[in-house]
Amino acid sequence: MTLSAIQPNDMALYHYDSCPFCAKTRHAINELDLNIELRNIQKNHQHRIELQQGGNKTQVPCLRIGQSNGKAQWLYESGDIINFLRNRK
Ligand SMILES: N[C@@H](CCC(=O)N[C@@H](CS)C(=O)NCC(=O)O)C(=O)O
């Protein structure tokens, strides 16, 4: 499956409120009218652990892109996340 075939329901954004790069990314998600689950790593410790174990670092924002084979890609960098979301629209 190509990345462009992945549905929005397969994605989740790891973020927190006071991070400006997260705010920029959430703004783009709203603008694109995408229904992407937001996982706040400051409010939910389990989300922090998922991000650390899955992506190997706790930097936010990070977009988890689930794949049909059960594996996931972890996309860091707000600019890369926004480009990815814009290009797959
Ligand atoms: N260049 C990155 C910067 C992201 C960044 O600096 N995130 C900060 C929060 S505002 C962070 O997660 N710092 C903690 C860490 O790197 O573990 C982007 O545009 O996404």
PDB file of N, CA, C and O in Angstrom, residues 1-48:
ATOM      1  N   MET A   1       0.849  -1.200   0.000  1.00  0.00           N
ATOM      2  CA  MET A   1       0.000   0.000   0.000  1.00  0.00           C
ATOM      3  C   MET A   1       0.888   1.256   0.000  1.00  0.00           C
ATOM      4  O   MET A   1       1.853   1.329   0.749  1.00  0.00           O
ATOM      5  N   THR A   2       0.531   2.220  -0.843  1.00  0.00           N
ATOM      6  CA  THR A   2       1.306   3.461  -0.851  1.00  0.00           C
ATOM      7  C   THR A   2       0.807   4.377   0.258  1.00  0.00           C
ATOM      8  O   THR A   2      -0.335   4.251   0.710  1.00  0.00           O
ATOM      9  N   LEU A   3       1.641   5.327   0.670  1.00  0.00           N
ATOM     10  CA  LEU A   3       1.244   6.252   1.735  1.00  0.00           C
ATOM     11  C   LEU A   3      -0.019   7.009   1.363  1.00  0.00           C
ATOM     12  O   LEU A   3      -0.878   7.269   2.196  1.00  0.00           O
ATOM     13  N   SER A   4      -0.166   7.359   0.068  1.00  0.00           N
ATOM     14  CA  SER A   4      -1.321   8.162  -0.337  1.00  0.00           C
ATOM     15  C   SER A   4      -2.639   7.391  -0.223  1.00  0.00           C
ATOM     16  O   SER A   4      -3.709   7.982  -0.235  1.00  0.00           O
ATOM     17  N   ALA A   5      -2.554   6.065  -0.100  1.00  0.00           N
ATOM     18  CA  ALA A   5      -3.775   5.262  -0.001  1.00  0.00           C
ATOM     19  C   ALA A   5      -4.257   5.136   1.439  1.00  0.00           C
ATOM     20  O   ALA A   5      -5.332   4.609   1.699  1.00  0.00           O
ATOM     21  N   ILE A   6      -3.469   5.608   2.378  1.00  0.00           N
ATOM     22  CA  ILE A   6      -3.833   5.459   3.786  1.00  0.00           C
ATOM     23  C   ILE A   6      -4.950   6.448   4.140  1.00  0.00           C
ATOM     24  O   ILE A   6      -4.906   7.612   3.764  1.00  0.00           O
ATOM     25  N   GLN A   7      -5.964   5.955   4.827  1.00  0.00           N
ATOM     26  CA  GLN A   7      -7.112   6.778   5.189  1.00  0.00           C
ATOM     27  C   GLN A   7      -6.820   7.582   6.459  1.00  0.00           C
ATOM     28  O   GLN A   7      -6.047   7.140   7.310  1.00  0.00           O
ATOM     29  N   PRO A   8      -7.465   8.747   6.621  1.00  0.00           N
ATOM     30  CA  PRO A   8      -7.245   9.566   7.814  1.00  0.00           C
ATOM     31  C   PRO A   8      -7.480   8.821   9.118  1.00  0.00           C
ATOM     32  O   PRO A   8      -6.837   9.094  10.115  1.00  0.00           O
ATOM     33  N   ASN A   9      -8.383   7.853   9.123  1.00  0.00           N
ATOM     34  CA  ASN A   9      -8.656   7.115  10.360  1.00  0.00           C
ATOM     35  C   ASN A   9      -7.454   6.306  10.818  1.00  0.00           C
ATOM     36  O   ASN A   9      -7.407   5.843  11.944  1.00  0.00           O
ATOM     37  N   ASP A  10      -6.495   6.111   9.935  1.00  0.00           N
ATOM     38  CA  ASP A  10      -5.309   5.337  10.292  1.00  0.00           C
ATOM     39  C   ASP A  10      -4.202   6.213  10.871  1.00  0.00           C
ATOM     40  O   ASP A  10      -3.098   5.751  11.074  1.00  0.00           O
ATOM     41  N   MET A  11      -4.515   7.478  11.098  1.00  0.00           N
ATOM     42  CA  MET A  11      -3.458   8.392  11.542  1.00  0.00           C
ATOM     43  C   MET A  11      -3.788   8.994  12.910  1.00  0.00           C
ATOM     44  O   MET A  11      -4.950   9.165  13.267  1.00  0.00           O
ATOM     45  N   ALA A  12      -2.726   9.313  13.642  1.00  0.00           N
ATOM     46  CA  ALA A  12      -2.893  10.004  14.925  1.00  0.00           C
ATOM     47  C   ALA A  12      -1.743  10.984  15.086  1.00  0.00           C
ATOM     48  O   ALA A  12      -0.600  10.677  14.717  1.00  0.00           O
ATOM     49  N   LEU A  13      -2.052  12.158  15.624  1.00  0.00           N
ATOM     50  CA  LEU A  13      -1.013  13.167  15.848  1.00  0.00           C
ATOM     51  C   LEU A  13      -0.655  13.213  17.325  1.00  0.00           C
ATOM     52  O   LEU A  13      -1.511  13.482  18.178  1.00  0.00           O
ATOM     53  N   TYR A  14       0.613  12.964  17.619  1.00  0.00           N
ATOM     54  CA  TYR A  14       1.136  13.111  18.970  1.00  0.00           C
ATOM     55  C   TYR A  14       1.569  14.562  19.116  1.00  0.00           C
ATOM     56  O   TYR A  14       2.290  15.097  18.258  1.00  0.00           O
ATOM     57  N   HIS A  15       1.132  15.199  20.194  1.00  0.00           N
ATOM     58  CA  HIS A  15       1.326  16.656  20.314  1.00  0.00           C
ATOM     59  C   HIS A  15       1.191  17.074  21.769  1.00  0.00           C
ATOM     60  O   HIS A  15       0.933  16.235  22.651  1.00  0.00           O
ATOM     61  N   TYR A  16       1.369  18.374  22.032  1.00  0.00           N
ATOM     62  CA  TYR A  16       0.857  18.968  23.273  1.00  0.00           C
ATOM     63  C   TYR A  16       0.544  20.439  23.044  1.00  0.00           C
ATOM     64  O   TYR A  16       0.961  21.019  22.030  1.00  0.00           O
ATOM     65  N   ASP A  17      -0.212  21.012  23.979  1.00  0.00           N
ATOM     66  CA  ASP A  17      -0.819  22.328  23.754  1.00  0.00           C
ATOM     67  C   ASP A  17       0.192  23.444  23.545  1.00  0.00           C
ATOM     68  O   ASP A  17       0.025  24.280  22.660  1.00  0.00           O
ATOM     69  N   SER A  18       1.238  23.502  24.356  1.00  0.00           N
ATOM     70  CA  SER A  18       2.113  24.683  24.356  1.00  0.00           C
ATOM     71  C   SER A  18       3.189  24.631  23.269  1.00  0.00           C
ATOM     72  O   SER A  18       4.006  25.546  23.171  1.00  0.00           O
ATOM     73  N   CYS A  19       3.204  23.615  22.453  1.00  0.00           N
ATOM     74  CA  CYS A  19       4.218  23.484  21.406  1.00  0.00           C
ATOM     75  C   CYS A  19       3.758  24.223  20.140  1.00  0.00           C
ATOM     76  O   CYS A  19       2.726  23.882  19.556  1.00  0.00           O
ATOM     77  N   PRO A  20       4.503  25.251  19.707  1.00  0.00           N
ATOM     78  CA  PRO A  20       4.072  26.032  18.541  1.00  0.00           C
ATOM     79  C   PRO A  20       4.076  25.229  17.241  1.00  0.00           C
ATOM     80  O   PRO A  20       3.253  25.483  16.356  1.00  0.00           O
ATOM     81  N   PHE A  21       4.970  24.253  17.129  1.00  0.00           N
ATOM     82  CA  PHE A  21       5.015  23.414  15.921  1.00  0.00           C
ATOM     83  C   PHE A  21       3.780  22.510  15.865  1.00  0.00           C
ATOM     84  O   PHE A  21       3.259  22.207  14.790  1.00  0.00           O
ATOM     85  N   CYS A  22       3.307  22.114  17.046  1.00  0.00           N
ATOM     86  CA  CYS A  22       2.072  21.317  17.126  1.00  0.00           C
ATOM     87  C   CYS A  22       0.879  22.184  16.734  1.00  0.00           C
ATOM     88  O   CYS A  22      -0.017  21.724  16.017  1.00  0.00           O
ATOM     89  N   ALA A  23       0.872  23.426  17.211  1.00  0.00           N
ATOM     90  CA  ALA A  23      -0.241  24.331  16.897  1.00  0.00           C
ATOM     91  C   ALA A  23      -0.330  24.541  15.389  1.00  0.00           C
ATOM     92  O   ALA A  23      -1.419  24.502  14.803  1.00  0.00           O
ATOM     93  N   LYS A  24       0.826  24.733  14.772  1.00  0.00           N
ATOM     94  CA  LYS A  24       0.867  24.918  13.315  1.00  0.00           C
ATOM     95  C   LYS A  24       0.303  23.676  12.604  1.00  0.00           C
ATOM     96  O   LYS A  24      -0.462  23.784  11.641  1.00  0.00           O
ATOM     97  N   THR A  25       0.667  22.512  13.103  1.00  0.00           N
ATOM     98  CA  THR A  25       0.228  21.256  12.487  1.00  0.00           C
ATOM     99  C   THR A  25      -1.269  21.041  12.710  1.00  0.00           C
ATOM    100  O   THR A  25      -1.998  20.649  11.793  1.00  0.00           O
ATOM    101  N   ARG A  26      -1.742  21.323  13.928  1.00  0.00           N
ATOM    102  CA  ARG A  26      -3.185  21.176  14.198  1.00  0.00           C
ATOM    103  C   ARG A  26      -3.980  22.134  13.323  1.00  0.00           C
ATOM    104  O   ARG A  26      -5.055  21.800  12.816  1.00  0.00           O
ATOM    105  N   HIS A  27      -3.435  23.340  13.129  1.00  0.00           N
ATOM    106  CA  HIS A  27      -4.102  24.335  12.282  1.00  0.00           C
ATOM    107  C   HIS A  27      -4.253  23.789  10.853  1.00  0.00           C
ATOM    108  O   HIS A  27      -5.324  23.904  10.245  1.00  0.00           O
ATOM    109  N   ALA A  28      -3.203  23.199  10.325  1.00  0.00           N
ATOM    110  CA  ALA A  28      -3.253  22.637   8.961  1.00  0.00           C
ATOM    111  C   ALA A  28      -4.261  21.491   8.886  1.00  0.00           C
ATOM    112  O   ALA A  28      -5.005  21.379   7.904  1.00  0.00           O
ATOM    113  N   ILE A  29      -4.313  20.669   9.930  1.00  0.00           N
ATOM    114  CA  ILE A  29      -5.274  19.559   9.960  1.00  0.00           C
ATOM    115  C   ILE A  29      -6.703  20.109   9.911  1.00  0.00           C
ATOM    116  O   ILE A  29      -7.554  19.607   9.170  1.00  0.00           O
ATOM    117  N   ASN A  30      -6.947  21.173  10.674  1.00  0.00           N
ATOM    118  CA  ASN A  30      -8.281  21.795  10.663  1.00  0.00           C
ATOM    119  C   ASN A  30      -8.593  22.384   9.300  1.00  0.00           C
ATOM    120  O   ASN A  30      -9.699  22.220   8.778  1.00  0.00           O
ATOM    121  N   GLU A  31      -7.601  23.068   8.738  1.00  0.00           N
ATOM    122  CA  GLU A  31      -7.778  23.704   7.431  1.00  0.00           C
ATOM    123  C   GLU A  31      -8.120  22.660   6.358  1.00  0.00           C
ATOM    124  O   GLU A  31      -8.959  22.894   5.490  1.00  0.00           O
ATOM    125  N   LEU A  32      -7.465  21.519   6.439  1.00  0.00           N
ATOM    126  CA  LEU A  32      -7.677  20.449   5.463  1.00  0.00           C
ATOM    127  C   LEU A  32      -8.925  19.623   5.794  1.00  0.00           C
ATOM    128  O   LEU A  32      -9.298  18.724   5.046  1.00  0.00           O
ATOM    129  N   ASP A  33      -9.537  19.949   6.963  1.00  0.00           N
ATOM    130  CA  ASP A  33     -10.762  19.275   7.398  1.00  0.00           C
ATOM    131  C   ASP A  33     -10.560  17.758   7.528  1.00  0.00           C
ATOM    132  O   ASP A  33     -11.395  16.971   7.075  1.00  0.00           O
ATOM    133  N   LEU A  34      -9.441  17.379   8.138  1.00  0.00           N
ATOM    134  CA  LEU A  34      -9.135  15.959   8.326  1.00  0.00           C
ATOM    135  C   LEU A  34      -9.528  15.530   9.736  1.00  0.00           C
ATOM    136  O   LEU A  34      -9.380  16.283  10.695  1.00  0.00           O
ATOM    137  N   ASN A  35     -10.028  14.320   9.828  1.00  0.00           N
ATOM    138  CA  ASN A  35     -10.441  13.780  11.117  1.00  0.00           C
ATOM    139  C   ASN A  35      -9.310  12.899  11.662  1.00  0.00           C
ATOM    140  O   ASN A  35      -9.328  11.687  11.486  1.00  0.00           O
ATOM    141  N   ILE A  36      -8.338  13.544  12.292  1.00  0.00           N
ATOM    142  CA  ILE A  36      -7.164  12.819  12.795  1.00  0.00           C
ATOM    143  C   ILE A  36      -7.172  12.874  14.323  1.00  0.00           C
ATOM    144  O   ILE A  36      -7.315  13.960  14.909  1.00  0.00           O
ATOM    145  N   GLU A  37      -7.053  11.718  14.943  1.00  0.00           N
ATOM    146  CA  GLU A  37      -7.056  11.672  16.402  1.00  0.00           C
ATOM    147  C   GLU A  37      -5.850  12.419  16.960  1.00  0.00           C
ATOM    148  O   GLU A  37      -4.719  12.245  16.483  1.00  0.00           O
ATOM    149  N   LEU A  38      -6.099  13.243  17.981  1.00  0.00           N
ATOM    150  CA  LEU A  38      -5.011  13.980  18.628  1.00  0.00           C
ATOM    151  C   LEU A  38      -4.636  13.273  19.924  1.00  0.00           C
ATOM    152  O   LEU A  38      -5.516  12.982  20.753  1.00  0.00           O
ATOM    153  N   ARG A  39      -3.357  12.971  20.100  1.00  0.00           N
ATOM    154  CA  ARG A  39      -2.896  12.276  21.306  1.00  0.00           C
ATOM    155  C   ARG A  39      -1.912  13.164  22.059  1.00  0.00           C
ATOM    156  O   ARG A  39      -0.754  13.321  21.636  1.00  0.00           O
ATOM    157  N   ASN A  40      -2.407  13.747  23.142  1.00  0.00           N
ATOM    158  CA  ASN A  40      -1.616  14.697  23.918  1.00  0.00           C
ATOM    159  C   ASN A  40      -0.678  13.943  24.870  1.00  0.00           C
ATOM    160  O   ASN A  40      -1.135  13.262  25.787  1.00  0.00           O
ATOM    161  N   ILE A  41       0.617  14.076  24.640  1.00  0.00           N
ATOM    162  CA  ILE A  41       1.575  13.281  25.426  1.00  0.00           C
ATOM    163  C   ILE A  41       1.841  13.881  26.804  1.00  0.00           C
ATOM    164  O   ILE A  41       2.489  13.245  27.636  1.00  0.00           O
ATOM    165  N   GLN A  42       1.348  15.108  27.034  1.00  0.00           N
ATOM    166  CA  GLN A  42       1.490  15.679  28.382  1.00  0.00           C
ATOM    167  C   GLN A  42       0.315  15.281  29.271  1.00  0.00           C
ATOM    168  O   GLN A  42       0.442  15.215  30.484  1.00  0.00           O
ATOM    169  N   LYS A  43      -0.814  15.018  28.627  1.00  0.00           N
ATOM    170  CA  LYS A  43      -2.006  14.669  29.410  1.00  0.00           C
ATOM    171  C   LYS A  43      -2.177  13.168  29.555  1.00  0.00           C
ATOM    172  O   LYS A  43      -2.923  12.711  30.418  1.00  0.00           O
ATOM    173  N   ASN A  44      -1.532  12.414  28.693  1.00  0.00           N
ATOM    174  CA  ASN A  44      -1.716  10.959  28.708  1.00  0.00           C
ATOM    175  C   ASN A  44      -0.341  10.285  28.641  1.00  0.00           C
ATOM    176  O   ASN A  44       0.318  10.306  27.597  1.00  0.00           O
ATOM    177  N   HIS A  45       0.058   9.695  29.755  1.00  0.00           N
ATOM    178  CA  HIS A  45       1.392   9.099  29.833  1.00  0.00           C
ATOM    179  C   HIS A  45       1.548   7.928  28.865  1.00  0.00           C
ATOM    180  O   HIS A  45       2.631   7.704  28.316  1.00  0.00           O
ATOM    181  N   GLN A  46       0.461   7.205  28.633  1.00  0.00           N
ATOM    182  CA  GLN A  46       0.517   6.072  27.712  1.00  0.00           C
ATOM    183  C   GLN A  46       0.870   6.548  26.295  1.00  0.00           C
ATOM    184  O   GLN A  46       1.639   5.900  25.576  1.00  0.00           O
ATOM    185  N   HIS A  47       0.332   7.677  25.912  1.00  0.00           N
ATOM    186  CA  HIS A  47       0.642   8.223  24.591  1.00  0.00           C
ATOM    187  C   HIS A  47       2.137   8.571  24.481  1.00  0.00           C
ATOM    188  O   HIS A  47       2.763   8.372  23.446  1.00  0.00           O
ATOM    189  N   ARG A  48       2.682   9.093  25.566  1.00  0.00           N
ATOM    190  CA  ARG A  48       4.125   9.420  25.567  1.00  0.00           C
ATOM    191  C   ARG A  48       4.957   8.154  25.370  1.00  0.00           C
ATOM    192  O   ARG A  48       5.920   8.126  24.603  1.00  0.00           O
TER     193      ARG A  48
END
